[in-house]
């Protein structure tokens, strides 16, 4: 995909970061030079290399250089600490790592503490400045000495990337994203969002996450668009970047849209180029949808639902239908299929709740070197998502909860997403999550963790607000008003396990 875009528009902008710009032709030169260096280190087809690199241009070039060699990229979130890195390096048998200079101390050191990885992580390349490091400037200074490394011939079913799942319970699993998976996800984004070479996508989520990697990076490389790497999120600088770079495309969590709306500069910034506002990971409150429509009438909001195992999206909202179906994550993608199954593995009727089983060309074949986890999660060509949801007669998909996050209070089932949707409609609410608080009588009671702009912290008012919108047994009985955002793991998911522990401590 990248080579085709280089051939079509070699002088078009491919990457923009901190005011610096690199064309597709320059990225191709940097990729060739880095591939030569990696080959000199012995990197070959099928080798795994860990990428501990923050959102920066070198991330994209490392990814492309590894694909040129037929090697397998293993991007890891920069919030990951040494124990997690040690596990990942050992589990995938990485032969080396490419790491940001300021993160190198995170890598396991040779010695007893990292015995499983000691023999596999054989070399390190450092991203940054200095004699033993490399940067985009360094890679573009001059042609490298040595023979040209031609692109490796790979099969479409070969693994291109291993992405480790969140690991909210137990060790993370390495989902094997094949070339076939990635290309089809890019085709889905291109078709459903009508992406084209003139698009400019803001990389505002981690590049190491499936959303950043596929929705922004790979999809822009596919259509020949520009990847705009934005600074670490602060509403003012983010809004300035959107305006200055004429960003047309974003895919972010709803909280970022909310924070932009709350900043004074959002009202006056020239955001007329912004046409696609994708979101996922949480519902978008109707108040936010309406406020964005009033401020940016040209912006089309598109909800999407997916996962690492789905190489990003499995459903997407048709353009123009977001407000009318705000409680839905859209319809099944053109080349995908979703079944709603009961606990016995039987499909349930339309509108009834069950586990979502997903199939299609974007579903990964399994987990790296983990046949037990693969067998447990993949059945008859379908990935068992662990999400509870339903599909109505018109084909709109709704996701209610993770199986393990569903509450049962006195025999009544409570889907956390329904309650969280209502909490998010409270004026000034930025984040909300509910968990079960142990109760010897009812089994569980509803406890809410909320992070809001409001300074009132009025429990009675919030409960009354919920009471007219929810059945009485679903209304949070206890509330924790948080002074900072809710805890999230390296993939950006709220760590409900930690919240459950905090709620249990209240007893």
Short mmCIF file of C-alpha atoms in Angstrom, two decimals:
data_model
loop_
_atom_site.label_atom_id
_atom_site.label_comp_id
_atom_site.label_asym_id
_atom_site.label_seq_id
_atom_site.Cartn_x
_atom_site.Cartn_y
_atom_site.Cartn_z
CA UNK A 1 0.00 0.00 0.00
CA UNK A 2 2.81 2.37 0.92
CA UNK A 3 4.76 1.67 -2.29
CA UNK A 4 1.66 2.39 -4.39
CA UNK A 5 1.19 5.78 -2.69
CA UNK A 6 4.89 6.60 -3.20
CA UNK A 7 4.50 5.82 -6.91
CA UNK A 8 1.30 7.87 -7.29
CA UNK A 9 2.19 10.99 -5.34
CA UNK A 10 5.88 10.97 -4.33
CA UNK A 11 5.93 14.65 -3.38
CA UNK A 12 2.73 14.66 -1.32
CA UNK A 13 3.03 15.11 2.44
CA UNK A 14 3.08 11.80 4.28
CA UNK A 15 3.99 12.84 7.84
CA UNK A 16 3.77 16.14 9.71
CA UNK A 17 5.11 16.57 13.24
CA UNK A 18 6.05 19.69 15.22
CA UNK A 19 5.97 21.81 12.05
CA UNK A 20 8.32 19.47 10.17
CA UNK A 21 7.14 17.75 7.01
CA UNK A 22 8.18 14.64 5.13
CA UNK A 23 6.95 13.60 1.69
CA UNK A 24 6.18 10.05 0.59
CA UNK A 25 9.44 10.05 -1.36
CA UNK A 26 11.42 11.06 1.73
CA UNK A 27 9.69 8.40 3.82
CA UNK A 28 10.59 5.81 1.22
CA UNK A 29 14.26 6.87 1.37
CA UNK A 30 14.26 6.74 5.18
CA UNK A 31 12.59 3.33 5.07
CA UNK A 32 15.19 1.93 2.65
CA UNK A 33 18.07 3.25 4.73
CA UNK A 34 16.67 1.89 7.99
CA UNK A 35 15.89 -1.49 6.38
CA UNK A 36 19.54 -1.67 5.35
CA UNK A 37 20.65 -1.05 8.93
CA UNK A 38 18.23 -3.64 10.29
CA UNK A 39 19.33 -6.21 7.71
CA UNK A 40 22.94 -5.61 8.76
CA UNK A 41 21.84 -6.56 12.29
CA UNK A 42 20.57 -9.86 10.93
CA UNK A 43 16.83 -9.07 10.80
CA UNK A 44 15.08 -11.43 8.39
CA UNK A 45 11.62 -12.51 7.36
CA UNK A 46 9.58 -13.67 10.36
CA UNK A 47 11.81 -12.14 13.03
CA UNK A 48 10.00 -10.23 15.79
CA UNK A 49 11.15 -6.78 16.91
CA UNK A 50 9.62 -4.85 19.78
CA UNK A 51 8.87 -1.17 19.05
CA UNK A 52 8.87 0.94 22.23
CA UNK A 53 8.44 4.23 20.40
CA UNK A 54 6.16 7.17 21.18
CA UNK A 55 4.06 9.02 18.58
CA UNK A 56 6.79 10.35 16.31
CA UNK A 57 7.76 10.02 12.62
CA UNK A 58 10.33 7.31 13.36
CA UNK A 59 7.54 4.98 14.54
CA UNK A 60 6.10 4.91 11.02
CA UNK A 61 9.48 4.43 9.34
CA UNK A 62 10.43 1.57 11.68
CA UNK A 63 7.08 -0.08 10.96
CA UNK A 64 7.65 0.22 7.20
CA UNK A 65 11.28 -0.92 7.35
CA UNK A 66 10.28 -4.08 9.21
CA UNK A 67 7.58 -4.81 6.62
CA UNK A 68 10.12 -4.29 3.84
CA UNK A 69 12.22 -7.06 5.42
CA UNK A 70 9.23 -9.33 6.02
CA UNK A 71 9.82 -9.05 9.76
CA UNK A 72 7.07 -8.76 12.37
CA UNK A 73 6.58 -5.49 14.23
CA UNK A 74 5.60 -5.72 17.91
CA UNK A 75 4.50 -2.20 18.94
CA UNK A 76 4.20 -1.71 22.71
CA UNK A 77 2.60 1.28 24.43
CA UNK A 78 5.11 3.65 26.00
CA UNK A 79 3.28 3.41 29.32
CA UNK A 80 4.32 -0.23 29.61
CA UNK A 81 6.82 -0.90 32.41
CA UNK A 82 9.73 -3.33 32.66
CA UNK A 83 7.81 -6.40 33.92
CA UNK A 84 5.33 -6.17 31.06
CA UNK A 85 8.09 -5.59 28.51
CA UNK A 86 10.01 -8.57 29.85
CA UNK A 87 6.96 -10.77 29.42
CA UNK A 88 6.23 -9.55 25.87
CA UNK A 89 9.85 -9.86 24.72
CA UNK A 90 10.07 -13.39 26.07
CA UNK A 91 6.63 -14.51 24.90
CA UNK A 92 7.10 -13.44 21.27
CA UNK A 93 10.81 -14.33 21.17
CA UNK A 94 11.87 -10.87 20.01
CA UNK A 95 15.36 -10.79 18.52
CA UNK A 96 15.72 -7.07 19.15
CA UNK A 97 14.05 -3.82 20.10
CA UNK A 98 13.81 -0.32 18.69
CA UNK A 99 13.32 2.10 21.56
CA UNK A 100 13.09 5.82 22.26
CA UNK A 101 16.24 7.11 23.94
CA UNK A 102 14.35 8.28 27.03
CA UNK A 103 12.69 4.87 27.45
CA UNK A 104 15.71 2.62 27.14
CA UNK A 105 15.91 2.10 30.90
CA UNK A 106 12.54 0.33 30.70
CA UNK A 107 13.97 -2.52 28.63
CA UNK A 108 15.02 -5.60 30.62
CA UNK A 109 18.74 -5.66 31.30
CA UNK A 110 20.90 -8.71 30.83
CA UNK A 111 20.86 -10.68 34.06
CA UNK A 112 18.81 -12.92 36.26
CA UNK A 113 15.69 -10.75 36.25
CA UNK A 114 15.13 -11.20 32.53
CA UNK A 115 16.34 -14.72 31.95
CA UNK A 116 13.39 -15.63 29.63
CA UNK A 117 14.27 -12.78 27.26
CA UNK A 118 18.02 -12.83 27.65
CA UNK A 119 18.72 -15.00 24.65
CA UNK A 120 16.12 -13.48 22.34
CA UNK A 121 16.39 -9.68 22.65
CA UNK A 122 19.81 -9.57 21.01
CA UNK A 123 20.19 -5.93 19.98
CA UNK A 124 18.71 -2.48 20.47
CA UNK A 125 18.38 0.44 18.11
CA UNK A 126 17.79 3.77 19.80
CA UNK A 127 15.56 6.51 18.40
CA UNK A 128 16.85 9.99 19.17
CA UNK A 129 20.04 11.99 18.89
CA UNK A 130 23.56 10.76 19.49
CA UNK A 131 26.24 8.54 18.03
CA UNK A 132 24.37 5.30 18.69
CA UNK A 133 20.91 6.60 17.81
CA UNK A 134 19.00 7.43 14.65
CA UNK A 135 16.32 9.95 13.67
CA UNK A 136 14.49 11.00 10.53
CA UNK A 137 17.11 13.68 9.94
CA UNK A 138 19.86 11.10 10.26
CA UNK A 139 18.15 8.64 7.88
CA UNK A 140 17.69 11.34 5.23
CA UNK A 141 21.17 12.89 5.38
CA UNK A 142 22.63 10.62 2.75
CA UNK A 143 22.20 7.27 1.09
CA UNK A 144 23.46 4.45 3.30
CA UNK A 145 26.50 2.47 2.29
CA UNK A 146 25.96 -1.14 1.27
CA UNK A 147 23.68 -3.10 -1.01
CA UNK A 148 20.06 -2.15 -1.52
CA UNK A 149 17.62 -4.39 0.41
CA UNK A 150 14.74 -5.27 -1.92
CA UNK A 151 11.25 -5.69 -0.46
CA UNK A 152 10.75 -9.20 0.87
CA UNK A 153 8.15 -11.40 -0.78
CA UNK A 154 5.53 -12.26 1.86
CA UNK A 155 2.28 -14.19 1.81
CA UNK A 156 -0.91 -12.27 2.56
CA UNK A 157 -1.53 -14.64 5.50
CA UNK A 158 1.88 -13.91 7.06
CA UNK A 159 1.83 -12.05 10.36
CA UNK A 160 2.77 -8.41 9.87
CA UNK A 161 2.21 -7.08 13.39
CA UNK A 162 1.71 -8.57 16.84
CA UNK A 163 -0.37 -6.39 19.15
CA UNK A 164 -0.72 -7.45 22.75
CA UNK A 165 -4.20 -7.21 24.21
CA UNK A 166 -4.88 -5.11 27.26
CA UNK A 167 -4.21 -7.74 29.87
CA UNK A 168 -6.91 -6.49 32.24
CA UNK A 169 -6.94 -10.01 33.66
CA UNK A 170 -3.81 -12.16 33.52
CA UNK A 171 -1.01 -11.83 30.99
CA UNK A 172 -1.70 -10.10 27.66
CA UNK A 173 -2.17 -12.15 24.50
CA UNK A 174 -0.38 -11.35 21.24
CA UNK A 175 -2.96 -10.93 18.48
CA UNK A 176 -1.43 -11.77 15.09
CA UNK A 177 -2.44 -9.12 12.55
CA UNK A 178 -1.76 -10.45 9.06
CA UNK A 179 -1.17 -8.42 5.91
CA UNK A 180 -4.61 -9.67 4.79
CA UNK A 181 -6.24 -8.37 7.99
CA UNK A 182 -4.61 -4.94 7.78
CA UNK A 183 -5.37 -4.38 4.10
CA UNK A 184 -9.04 -5.26 4.61
CA UNK A 185 -9.38 -2.92 7.58
CA UNK A 186 -7.89 -0.12 5.49
CA UNK A 187 -10.37 -0.93 2.71
CA UNK A 188 -13.21 -0.72 5.24
CA UNK A 189 -12.05 2.69 6.48
CA UNK A 190 -11.47 3.94 2.93
CA UNK A 191 -14.90 2.81 1.75
CA UNK A 192 -17.06 3.66 4.76
CA UNK A 193 -15.38 7.00 5.58
CA UNK A 194 -14.72 7.85 1.92
CA UNK A 195 -11.05 8.51 2.60
CA UNK A 196 -8.91 9.95 -0.20
CA UNK A 197 -5.45 11.34 -0.90
CA UNK A 198 -6.48 14.84 0.18
CA UNK A 199 -7.30 13.66 3.70
CA UNK A 200 -5.18 14.65 6.69
CA UNK A 201 -5.60 12.45 9.74
CA UNK A 202 -4.72 13.56 13.27
CA UNK A 203 -2.80 10.86 15.11
CA UNK A 204 -4.15 11.74 18.55
CA UNK A 205 -4.17 8.23 20.05
CA UNK A 206 -1.13 5.99 20.64
CA UNK A 207 0.45 4.74 17.43
CA UNK A 208 1.00 1.42 19.20
CA UNK A 209 -2.76 0.97 19.70
CA UNK A 210 -4.82 -0.72 16.97
CA UNK A 211 -6.78 2.51 16.38
CA UNK A 212 -3.70 4.66 15.82
CA UNK A 213 -1.89 1.97 13.86
CA UNK A 214 -4.74 1.06 11.52
CA UNK A 215 -7.32 3.88 11.49
CA UNK A 216 -4.79 6.68 11.14
CA UNK A 217 -1.39 5.37 10.02
CA UNK A 218 -2.18 2.41 7.76
CA UNK A 219 -5.35 3.95 6.32
CA UNK A 220 -3.56 7.15 5.35
CA UNK A 221 -0.68 5.17 3.80
CA UNK A 222 -3.29 3.26 1.80
CA UNK A 223 -4.96 6.34 0.28
CA UNK A 224 -1.84 8.53 0.14
CA UNK A 225 -3.06 10.99 2.76
CA UNK A 226 -1.09 12.81 5.45
CA UNK A 227 -0.54 11.65 9.04
CA UNK A 228 -0.54 14.65 11.38
CA UNK A 229 1.18 13.68 14.63
CA UNK A 230 -0.32 15.93 17.28
CA UNK A 231 1.38 16.85 20.59
CA UNK A 232 0.37 15.07 23.82
CA UNK A 233 -3.23 16.05 24.34
CA UNK A 234 -4.06 19.44 25.74
CA UNK A 235 -7.21 20.99 24.36
CA UNK A 236 -5.66 24.33 23.36
CA UNK A 237 -2.65 22.91 21.49
CA UNK A 238 -4.75 20.17 19.91
CA UNK A 239 -7.30 22.65 18.57
CA UNK A 240 -4.46 24.82 17.20
CA UNK A 241 -2.99 21.80 15.42
CA UNK A 242 -6.35 20.85 13.89
CA UNK A 243 -6.75 24.36 12.50
CA UNK A 244 -3.15 24.96 11.38
CA UNK A 245 -2.83 21.62 9.58
CA UNK A 246 -6.33 21.66 8.07
CA UNK A 247 -7.06 18.25 9.58
CA UNK A 248 -9.94 16.43 7.88
CA UNK A 249 -10.09 13.15 9.79
CA UNK A 250 -9.93 12.06 13.42
CA UNK A 251 -10.70 8.88 15.33
CA UNK A 252 -10.72 9.50 19.08
CA UNK A 253 -12.56 8.72 22.31
CA UNK A 254 -15.61 10.93 23.08
CA UNK A 255 -13.85 12.55 26.05
CA UNK A 256 -11.45 14.35 23.68
CA UNK A 257 -14.35 15.85 21.71
CA UNK A 258 -15.91 16.93 25.01
CA UNK A 259 -12.71 18.58 26.21
CA UNK A 260 -12.40 20.47 22.92
CA UNK A 261 -15.97 21.75 23.22
CA UNK A 262 -15.27 23.00 26.73
CA UNK A 263 -12.21 25.03 25.70
CA UNK A 264 -12.84 28.69 24.77
CA UNK A 265 -10.68 28.56 21.63
CA UNK A 266 -12.90 25.91 20.05
CA UNK A 267 -15.57 28.48 19.28
CA UNK A 268 -13.29 30.66 17.13
CA UNK A 269 -10.79 28.23 15.57
CA UNK A 270 -11.03 27.65 11.82
CA UNK A 271 -11.93 23.97 11.70
CA UNK A 272 -13.79 24.11 8.39
CA UNK A 273 -11.63 21.35 6.86
CA UNK A 274 -12.64 18.81 9.51
CA UNK A 275 -15.14 16.46 7.84
CA UNK A 276 -14.91 13.06 9.60
CA UNK A 277 -15.03 12.69 13.38
CA UNK A 278 -14.75 9.00 14.17
CA UNK A 279 -15.09 7.79 17.71
CA UNK A 280 -15.29 4.59 19.72
CA UNK A 281 -14.56 3.04 23.07
CA UNK A 282 -17.44 4.84 24.79
CA UNK A 283 -20.83 6.33 23.89
CA UNK A 284 -21.12 9.92 22.69
CA UNK A 285 -23.65 11.87 24.77
CA UNK A 286 -26.45 13.48 22.76
CA UNK A 287 -25.48 16.86 24.21
CA UNK A 288 -22.00 16.47 22.71
CA UNK A 289 -23.40 15.35 19.34
CA UNK A 290 -25.71 18.37 19.22
CA UNK A 291 -23.03 20.83 20.34
CA UNK A 292 -20.62 19.58 17.66
CA UNK A 293 -23.33 19.76 14.99
CA UNK A 294 -24.07 23.37 15.92
CA UNK A 295 -20.42 24.43 15.98
CA UNK A 296 -19.23 22.30 12.99
CA UNK A 297 -22.15 21.53 10.67
CA UNK A 298 -19.79 20.05 8.07
CA UNK A 299 -18.41 17.46 10.53
CA UNK A 300 -19.81 13.95 10.17
CA UNK A 301 -19.62 11.97 13.41
CA UNK A 302 -19.17 8.22 12.88
CA UNK A 303 -19.28 5.73 15.72
CA UNK A 304 -17.25 2.56 15.28
CA UNK A 305 -16.84 -0.61 17.31
CA UNK A 306 -13.89 -2.94 17.11
CA UNK A 307 -10.93 -4.45 18.88
CA UNK A 308 -7.36 -5.59 18.47
CA UNK A 309 -8.62 -9.01 17.32
CA UNK A 310 -10.75 -7.29 14.67
CA UNK A 311 -7.78 -5.24 13.41
CA UNK A 312 -9.80 -2.16 14.45
CA UNK A 313 -13.41 -1.87 13.21
CA UNK A 314 -16.14 -4.51 13.05
CA UNK A 315 -19.05 -2.07 12.78
CA UNK A 316 -19.42 1.52 11.67
CA UNK A 317 -22.28 4.01 11.71
CA UNK A 318 -23.48 5.04 8.22
CA UNK A 319 -22.82 8.72 7.59
CA UNK A 320 -25.55 11.04 8.81
CA UNK A 321 -27.22 8.51 11.13
CA UNK A 322 -25.28 9.05 14.35
CA UNK A 323 -27.82 11.18 16.19
CA UNK A 324 -30.83 9.05 15.24
CA UNK A 325 -29.03 5.94 16.49
CA UNK A 326 -26.89 7.38 19.27
CA UNK A 327 -27.21 4.20 21.35
CA UNK A 328 -25.82 2.06 18.52
CA UNK A 329 -22.28 1.40 17.27
CA UNK A 330 -23.51 1.25 13.69
CA UNK A 331 -24.00 -1.63 11.30
CA UNK A 332 -21.81 -4.59 10.45
CA UNK A 333 -19.03 -3.73 7.99
CA UNK A 334 -19.49 -4.79 4.34
CA UNK A 335 -17.18 -7.82 4.48
CA UNK A 336 -17.94 -8.83 8.08
CA UNK A 337 -20.52 -10.88 9.94
CA UNK A 338 -21.71 -10.75 13.56
CA UNK A 339 -23.77 -13.39 15.35
CA UNK A 340 -25.46 -12.84 18.73
CA UNK A 341 -25.05 -16.07 20.70
CA UNK A 342 -26.33 -17.43 24.00
CA UNK A 343 -24.15 -19.26 26.53
CA UNK A 344 -24.89 -22.56 24.80
CA UNK A 345 -23.54 -21.36 21.45
CA UNK A 346 -26.96 -20.85 19.87
CA UNK A 347 -27.93 -17.73 17.90
CA UNK A 348 -30.60 -15.61 19.59
CA UNK A 349 -33.46 -13.79 17.79
CA UNK A 350 -33.10 -10.19 16.62
CA UNK A 351 -33.21 -7.71 19.48
CA UNK A 352 -32.25 -10.21 22.17
CA UNK A 353 -29.01 -9.97 24.11
CA UNK A 354 -26.09 -12.35 23.77
CA UNK A 355 -22.36 -12.50 23.17
CA UNK A 356 -21.16 -10.96 19.91
CA UNK A 357 -19.26 -13.43 17.70
CA UNK A 358 -17.47 -11.69 14.84
CA UNK A 359 -16.01 -12.99 11.57
CA UNK A 360 -14.57 -11.47 8.43
CA UNK A 361 -11.28 -10.83 6.62
CA UNK A 362 -10.13 -8.45 9.36
CA UNK A 363 -10.39 -11.01 12.19
CA UNK A 364 -6.95 -12.24 13.27
CA UNK A 365 -6.19 -15.97 13.02
CA UNK A 366 -5.26 -16.23 16.70
CA UNK A 367 -2.73 -15.40 19.38
CA UNK A 368 1.03 -15.77 18.98
CA UNK A 369 2.36 -19.05 20.45
CA UNK A 370 -0.79 -19.44 22.56
CA UNK A 371 -2.93 -22.28 21.17
CA UNK A 372 -4.97 -22.58 24.37
CA UNK A 373 -6.10 -18.93 24.25
CA UNK A 374 -6.73 -19.21 20.51
CA UNK A 375 -8.91 -22.29 20.96
CA UNK A 376 -10.85 -20.58 23.76
CA UNK A 377 -11.60 -17.42 21.77
CA UNK A 378 -12.04 -18.58 18.15
CA UNK A 379 -14.83 -20.94 17.08
CA UNK A 380 -15.79 -21.94 13.54
CA UNK A 381 -14.19 -18.89 11.96
CA UNK A 382 -15.69 -16.49 14.51
CA UNK A 383 -13.95 -14.57 17.29
CA UNK A 384 -15.89 -14.67 20.53
CA UNK A 385 -15.65 -11.05 21.62
CA UNK A 386 -16.77 -11.36 25.25
CA UNK A 387 -19.04 -8.37 24.64
CA UNK A 388 -22.77 -8.55 25.33
CA UNK A 389 -24.92 -6.90 22.70
CA UNK A 390 -27.85 -7.14 20.34
CA UNK A 391 -28.72 -6.50 16.68
CA UNK A 392 -32.16 -5.09 15.89
CA UNK A 393 -34.32 -5.90 12.87
CA UNK A 394 -32.76 -3.02 10.91
CA UNK A 395 -29.23 -4.28 11.47
CA UNK A 396 -28.08 -1.71 14.05
CA UNK A 397 -25.68 -3.18 16.59
CA UNK A 398 -25.75 -2.27 20.27
CA UNK A 399 -23.02 -3.17 22.74
CA UNK A 400 -24.16 -3.32 26.35
CA UNK A 401 -21.24 -4.59 28.39
CA UNK A 402 -18.32 -6.91 28.77
CA UNK A 403 -19.57 -10.24 30.09
CA UNK A 404 -17.36 -9.90 33.13
CA UNK A 405 -18.47 -6.29 33.78
CA UNK A 406 -22.21 -6.97 33.90
CA UNK A 407 -23.69 -6.42 37.37
CA UNK A 408 -26.35 -8.57 38.99
CA UNK A 409 -28.21 -6.80 41.80
CA UNK A 410 -30.77 -8.92 43.59
CA UNK A 411 -31.15 -11.10 40.49
CA UNK A 412 -31.57 -8.15 38.12
CA UNK A 413 -28.97 -7.78 35.34
CA UNK A 414 -27.48 -4.31 34.90
CA UNK A 415 -25.45 -3.42 31.81
CA UNK A 416 -22.89 -0.83 32.79
CA UNK A 417 -23.00 0.97 29.42
CA UNK A 418 -26.67 1.88 29.92
CA UNK A 419 -25.97 3.50 33.28
CA UNK A 420 -22.76 5.14 32.04
CA UNK A 421 -24.67 6.66 29.10
CA UNK A 422 -27.02 8.39 31.53
CA UNK A 423 -24.16 9.56 33.75
CA UNK A 424 -22.38 11.01 30.72
CA UNK A 425 -25.45 13.11 29.91
CA UNK A 426 -25.01 14.99 33.23
CA UNK A 427 -23.77 18.54 32.43
CA UNK A 428 -19.99 18.79 32.68
CA UNK A 429 -19.41 15.03 32.95
CA UNK A 430 -16.10 13.95 31.34
CA UNK A 431 -15.81 10.30 32.34
CA UNK A 432 -18.01 7.81 34.15
CA UNK A 433 -17.79 4.14 35.01
CA UNK A 434 -19.90 1.88 37.17
CA UNK A 435 -18.84 -1.29 38.98
CA UNK A 436 -20.45 -3.68 41.40
CA UNK A 437 -19.85 -3.13 45.11
CA UNK A 438 -20.15 -6.42 47.05
CA UNK A 439 -23.31 -6.75 49.13
CA UNK A 440 -24.11 -9.74 51.37
CA UNK A 441 -27.85 -9.32 50.77
CA UNK A 442 -28.19 -8.33 47.09
CA UNK A 443 -24.90 -9.71 45.78
CA UNK A 444 -23.88 -6.37 44.24
CA UNK A 445 -24.87 -2.74 44.50
CA UNK A 446 -24.21 -0.10 41.83
CA UNK A 447 -21.24 2.17 42.52
CA UNK A 448 -20.25 5.01 40.18
CA UNK A 449 -16.86 6.60 39.63
CA UNK A 450 -17.23 9.98 37.93
CA UNK A 451 -14.83 12.67 36.72
CA UNK A 452 -16.64 15.91 35.97
CA UNK A 453 -16.02 19.59 35.35
CA UNK A 454 -18.77 20.44 37.80
CA UNK A 455 -17.67 21.59 41.23
CA UNK A 456 -21.02 20.92 42.89
CA UNK A 457 -20.52 17.19 43.49
CA UNK A 458 -24.17 16.90 44.38
CA UNK A 459 -24.87 13.21 44.91
CA UNK A 460 -28.61 13.71 45.44
CA UNK A 461 -28.97 15.75 42.25
CA UNK A 462 -27.05 13.21 40.17
CA UNK A 463 -29.09 10.32 41.58
CA UNK A 464 -32.31 12.22 40.87
CA UNK A 465 -31.09 12.85 37.32
CA UNK A 466 -30.50 9.09 36.90
CA UNK A 467 -33.74 8.19 38.66
CA UNK A 468 -35.97 9.66 35.96
CA UNK A 469 -33.98 7.92 33.22
CA UNK A 470 -33.28 4.48 34.71
CA UNK A 471 -35.06 1.74 36.58
CA UNK A 472 -34.60 2.28 40.30
CA UNK A 473 -32.32 -0.74 40.77
CA UNK A 474 -29.89 0.66 38.15
CA UNK A 475 -29.36 4.04 39.84
CA UNK A 476 -25.92 4.30 41.49
CA UNK A 477 -26.34 4.03 45.25
CA UNK A 478 -22.85 5.27 46.03
CA UNK A 479 -20.65 7.67 44.04
CA UNK A 480 -16.95 8.50 44.05
CA UNK A 481 -16.19 11.97 42.68
CA UNK A 482 -12.69 11.69 41.18
CA UNK A 483 -10.25 14.60 41.05
CA UNK A 484 -8.42 13.20 38.01
CA UNK A 485 -9.26 11.05 34.97
CA UNK A 486 -10.22 7.43 35.59
CA UNK A 487 -7.36 4.88 35.51
CA UNK A 488 -6.68 3.41 32.09
CA UNK A 489 -4.35 0.68 30.88
CA UNK A 490 -1.73 1.02 28.13
CA UNK A 491 -4.44 0.60 25.47
CA UNK A 492 -6.60 3.35 26.93
CA UNK A 493 -9.32 1.15 28.43
CA UNK A 494 -10.71 2.01 31.86
CA UNK A 495 -9.29 -0.41 34.42
CA UNK A 496 -12.51 -1.58 36.04
CA UNK A 497 -10.62 -4.17 38.07
CA UNK A 498 -8.93 -1.34 39.97
CA UNK A 499 -12.23 0.47 40.38
CA UNK A 500 -13.88 -2.68 41.73
CA UNK A 501 -11.10 -3.01 44.29
CA UNK A 502 -11.61 0.61 45.38
CA UNK A 503 -15.37 0.12 45.62
CA UNK A 504 -14.92 -3.03 47.70
CA UNK A 505 -12.70 -1.11 50.13
CA UNK A 506 -15.67 1.13 50.96
CA UNK A 507 -17.48 -1.79 52.61
#
